[in-house]
Amino acid sequence: MTTTADTADTAAAQGMARDPWEGFTAGPWQDRIDVRDFVQHNYTPYDGDASFLAGATEKTLRVWSTLQQDYLSVERQRRVFDVDTETPADIDAFPAGYISEDDDVIVGLQTDVPLKRAMMPAGGWRMVETAIREAGKEPSERVKEIFTKHRKTHNQGVFDIYTPRIRAARSSHIITGLPDSYGRGRIIGDYRRLALYGADRLIADKMRAKDAVVGQPFSEHWARYREEHAEQITALKKLVTLGEIYGLDLRRPAANAQEAVQWTYMAYLAAVKSQDGAAMSIGRLSPFLDSYFERDLRAGLITETDAQEMIDALVIKLRIVRFLRTIDYDQIFSGDPYWATWSDAGFSEDGRSQVTKTSFRLLQTLRNLGPAPEPNITIFWDPALPEGYKEFCSAVSIETSSLQYESDEQIRDRWGDDAAIACCVSPMKVGKQMQFFGARVNAAKALLYAINGGRDEVSGKQVTEPGLFTPIEGDEPLDFDEVWQKYEEMLDWVVGTYVEALNIIHYSHDKYAYESIEMALHDSEIIRTMGCGIAGLSIVADSLSAIKHARVTPVRDATGLITDYVTEGTFPVYGNDDDRADDIAATIVHTVMEKIKEIPLYRDAIPTQSVLTITSNVVYGKATGSFPSGHRAGTPFAPGANPENGMDSHGMVASMLSAGKLDYNDALDGISLTNTITPQGLGRTKDEQVKNLVGILDSGFVMDEADAQD
């Protein structure tokens, strides 16, 4: 089995004989670890169209066909293709694996067989054991003994600290999806660093950083800083071993384009081999990789077909990342996502577009390989992007429904021009920032708790402490001021419980499941944010609007619990560009954020909030009762910042305008608006459809505070 593409063999041989940075524009990036500076000095903006692109090579199609026929088809039948039950996952835990004999362009699998899942018991043994049994296999008694008797897990640590009210809130599903038994994710290692500098340089830099604090007085921060750096150094050494397993010398910088892609992927592979984060995004790669492609194309070392083959091969690998999950986990996230998000396009701070030819090559994979949800390709959209690129994005969206769009202006203004999306809508500075992921609170259910004095409207149980809250008495129509006051009081309890849980989770995660390789690809001092979030925004806004503008009478069961509502009259609803309802939604988001800000956060994290439920909205709905708005018990929530299902009567633009009224400063972790458009609704011809979708996106992203998702 060879480990490099035939088309890249000559380039690799020639590259070894030259300085790996030969042909690049010099800059401060040579003297310090600074990938952004390298990118800014060396990338080439492209303002042309897609006519230069190449189709899939025969090799790409053979590998993809083998993967589909021998592995993906079997996985679809079984749900899980296979599980390794004997080997706890780690960067260098498995021998080399390949899809087929000619899988040699970009190499590397999570285990030794495509789609075989590895167990990551450091997060929690119970979830691992359940997932193994659900996959039809038996867990290893040896491994079970280690992680139940000899090695404490993140999950054990969390539940040792959890308070009674956190357990009650978790069980009643007012807080759902907490990362207390799996990897937290929302960390984007700067995987480009390995390609640009090589592991030896990165190890030396971390060793200097570790020893730079020697001589300072002992403190918990001092000790943790040195211990975490030691773990990062160990992880980088394991990454070198991973390279050796595949015949790659990752100690040195990448010498050519093929190695740049391969080295970057190996760094990412190390991350997904050792952590099962809820979102394992790959970052912002196109301008970086394009610098290598352009250099090698100019030198005649590769062709456009070679460049496309490398990107196709990388995307194939990203499509087959898998984690060992339980059926319950899959239900929370409506499938088996891992959000290998690849962020692209946007502008640099100096006004240059970051659209490159590799931006086109990435989208071309959706034609060469067919549509897929992974990697989650996210376009940083701005109306000023090159027209050829905007039209290509539009065409590919219409063909595949596989692109997501975010506001470049909003992200760049707050997070810089080297930011990327972790998961769906969460921006961060690559290699300089991480997020303590926190799932989200059921803000809609909190309203029902406020009305019922902390009793759960589904189970009837008293979830909050007895006597802490008083329910609304009597059978008279609900009074808006009274309900709002009780809702604010309930939010104090819910948000306080939620943030307390997040602090505990991330304390425990750092202690028992630290992301050593991902953090090794970060600066030594980083920004930390706490990614809080809310679900059910439109339901709360519409229900409060109904109470304010219509007549809402509660319906009680035999125990006095309010389980339903009779609503008479009309009322404005969120999502139709009506300030009466939209302002209520904005006030809810602001109120929750202000309450989060009042609470001290673990490691002095910066509080952020998302309006995001693009997958878990179904699970939230199942656990929640009926509302004054007419939303029925057990039915799915609308996703993210969307209007309630069926309540937007003024079209897509009106819903975008409503979402735009949510203050981005109150939701810096992202605001998600999911819209569905049939191609026929955009025009009669393909050309009309493409141009009209570009127009809609341009119009939507002119608005200051809206993020949108296709």
XYZ file of C-alpha atoms in Angstrom, residues 178-430:
253
model
C -25.784 18.661 28.251
C -22.301 17.371 27.308
C -21.887 15.499 30.589
C -21.176 12.052 29.130
C -19.521 12.811 25.792
C -16.937 15.263 24.417
C -17.997 18.888 24.530
C -16.713 19.880 21.069
C -16.886 23.519 19.888
C -13.076 23.565 19.714
C -11.353 24.133 16.372
C -7.709 23.186 16.461
C -5.667 25.217 14.009
C -4.933 22.126 11.955
C -3.088 24.265 9.393
C -0.256 24.769 11.878
C 1.057 21.255 11.363
C 1.353 21.791 7.612
C 3.002 25.192 7.863
C 5.427 24.529 10.717
C 5.715 20.778 11.318
C 5.394 19.039 14.677
C 8.976 19.689 15.812
C 8.457 23.455 15.654
C 5.101 23.196 17.427
C 6.564 21.009 20.184
C 9.455 23.412 20.723
C 7.016 26.332 20.926
C 4.884 24.559 23.542
C 7.960 23.634 25.575
C 9.049 27.291 25.628
C 5.559 28.359 26.674
C 5.457 25.764 29.449
C 8.763 26.882 30.918
C 8.110 30.599 30.481
C 6.151 30.615 33.741
C 8.862 28.888 35.779
C 9.706 31.030 38.778
C 6.217 32.382 39.266
C 4.554 31.714 42.647
C 2.527 28.532 42.854
C -1.148 28.861 42.059
C -3.835 26.587 40.667
C -3.614 28.423 37.338
C 0.196 28.046 37.260
C 0.033 24.309 37.939
C -2.762 23.678 35.463
C -1.003 25.747 32.805
C 2.127 23.624 33.028
C 0.258 20.326 33.245
C -1.939 21.142 30.242
C 1.120 22.113 28.217
C 2.755 18.827 29.147
C -0.328 16.989 27.861
C -0.262 19.044 24.669
C 3.375 18.143 24.057
C 2.611 14.470 24.598
C -0.259 14.700 22.122
C 1.972 16.303 19.480
C 4.455 13.468 19.906
C 1.629 10.983 19.392
C 0.714 12.900 16.251
C 4.235 12.297 14.959
C 3.732 8.591 15.669
C 0.440 8.676 13.777
C 2.300 10.057 10.792
C 4.883 7.294 11.016
C 2.081 4.705 10.992
C 1.143 6.029 7.558
C 4.709 6.606 6.369
C 4.590 10.390 6.802
C 7.210 12.598 8.439
C 5.019 15.100 10.249
C 7.968 16.490 12.179
C 8.798 18.809 9.265
C 6.607 21.348 7.434
C 4.658 20.295 4.357
C 6.822 20.663 1.258
C 4.104 20.846 -1.405
C 0.349 21.056 -1.923
C -0.333 17.349 -1.485
C 1.537 17.338 1.822
C -0.204 20.528 2.927
C -3.580 18.831 2.497
C -2.307 15.580 4.029
C -0.613 17.213 7.021
C -3.691 19.352 7.740
C -5.907 16.296 7.603
C -3.593 14.284 9.880
C -3.847 17.003 12.515
C -7.636 16.906 12.240
C -7.600 13.101 12.229
C -5.685 13.124 15.509
C -8.491 15.223 16.988
C -11.336 12.941 15.875
C -9.347 9.885 16.953
C -9.106 11.168 20.518
C -12.251 13.244 21.155
C -15.955 12.680 20.427
C -17.056 16.276 20.651
C -20.596 17.223 19.735
C -19.052 19.325 16.951
C -15.622 18.591 15.480
C -15.223 21.399 12.962
C -12.177 21.601 10.707
C -11.940 25.380 10.408
C -11.163 27.780 7.578
C -8.852 26.032 5.135
C -9.363 27.265 1.583
C -7.122 30.376 1.472
C -4.393 28.442 3.284
C -4.452 25.354 1.064
C -4.928 27.483 -2.040
C -1.588 29.178 -1.363
C 0.103 25.795 -1.777
C -1.960 24.891 -4.829
C -1.156 28.169 -6.559
C 2.560 27.806 -5.829
C 2.674 24.242 -7.200
C 0.523 25.071 -10.200
C 2.871 27.927 -11.106
C 5.838 25.579 -10.792
C 4.183 22.967 -12.998
C 4.270 20.364 -10.226
C 0.523 19.667 -10.340
C -2.454 20.202 -12.616
C -5.938 21.448 -11.833
C -7.095 17.821 -11.983
C -4.537 16.937 -9.288
C -5.700 19.817 -7.094
C -9.345 18.775 -7.356
C -8.455 15.148 -6.670
C -6.760 16.141 -3.428
C -9.763 18.158 -2.237
C -12.136 15.359 -3.269
C -10.006 12.861 -1.338
C -9.985 15.080 1.752
C -13.746 15.533 1.630
C -14.251 11.776 1.296
C -12.313 11.344 4.534
C -14.356 14.040 6.262
C -17.567 12.357 5.175
C -16.713 9.111 6.950
C -15.842 10.475 10.394
C -17.889 8.507 12.910
C -18.360 8.486 16.659
C -19.829 5.799 18.883
C -23.173 7.236 19.958
C -26.290 5.911 21.634
C -29.712 5.870 20.004
C -30.849 8.476 22.537
C -28.005 10.762 21.477
C -28.986 10.362 17.830
C -32.556 11.296 18.714
C -31.416 14.462 20.478
C -29.478 15.520 17.391
C -31.921 14.076 14.833
C -29.388 11.723 13.292
C -25.678 11.148 13.623
C -24.073 14.550 12.961
C -20.551 15.516 13.911
C -20.387 18.923 12.201
C -17.002 18.770 10.484
C -17.753 22.350 9.536
C -15.572 23.904 6.818
C -15.938 27.692 6.775
C -15.227 29.544 3.553
C -15.314 32.857 1.656
C -15.907 36.196 3.368
C -13.496 39.111 3.345
C -10.159 39.965 4.897
C -9.917 43.015 7.100
C -8.058 44.825 4.311
C -11.057 44.461 2.004
C -9.832 41.577 -0.153
C -12.217 38.710 -0.798
C -11.138 35.387 0.688
C -12.766 33.541 -2.204
C -10.046 31.454 -3.856
C -10.047 28.749 -6.493
C -10.069 26.242 -3.644
C -13.356 27.768 -2.468
C -14.739 26.602 -5.821
C -12.974 23.231 -5.526
C -14.667 22.617 -2.190
C -18.128 23.235 -3.663
C -17.204 21.104 -6.668
C -16.962 18.072 -4.372
C -20.754 18.206 -4.059
C -20.949 17.611 -7.800
C -18.076 15.142 -8.062
C -19.191 13.055 -5.077
C -22.853 14.002 -4.739
C -24.681 15.850 -1.923
C -23.829 15.222 1.723
C -24.360 16.898 5.096
C -20.679 16.537 6.024
C -18.482 18.428 5.947
C -20.942 21.125 6.919
C -19.893 23.660 4.283
C -20.558 27.150 5.626
C -20.266 30.177 3.361
C -19.443 33.527 4.937
C -21.738 35.563 2.705
C -21.537 39.209 1.818
C -23.300 40.938 -1.089
C -19.891 42.219 -2.238
C -18.468 38.730 -2.834
C -17.446 38.052 -6.467
C -20.487 37.468 -8.658
C -19.077 34.300 -10.184
C -18.706 32.738 -6.766
C -22.112 33.855 -5.549
C -23.747 32.344 -8.616
C -21.815 29.101 -8.180
C -22.895 28.899 -4.512
C -26.475 29.507 -5.560
C -26.344 26.847 -8.276
C -24.811 24.262 -5.940
C -27.360 25.084 -3.218
C -30.204 24.517 -5.665
C -28.687 21.239 -6.849
C -27.680 19.770 -3.499
C -29.277 21.618 -0.519
C -25.884 21.150 1.147
C -24.695 24.679 1.895
C -25.112 26.900 4.925
C -24.749 30.674 4.904
C -23.604 33.026 7.660
C -23.125 36.779 7.834
C -19.480 37.554 7.128
C -19.834 41.139 8.297
C -21.191 40.156 11.696
C -18.528 37.503 12.219
C -15.601 39.505 10.895
C -16.494 42.617 12.909
C -16.476 40.686 16.182
C -14.188 37.694 15.633
C -11.790 38.806 12.896
C -11.082 37.572 9.386
C -9.577 34.238 10.419
C -12.691 33.108 12.260
C -14.516 29.863 11.571
C -17.735 28.193 12.650
C -17.708 25.471 15.286
C -20.820 23.355 14.825
C -23.628 25.287 13.113
C -23.478 28.977 13.893
C -20.836 29.422 16.604
C -17.953 31.658 15.424
C -14.508 31.764 16.975
C -10.960 32.847 16.200
C -9.140 29.776 14.932
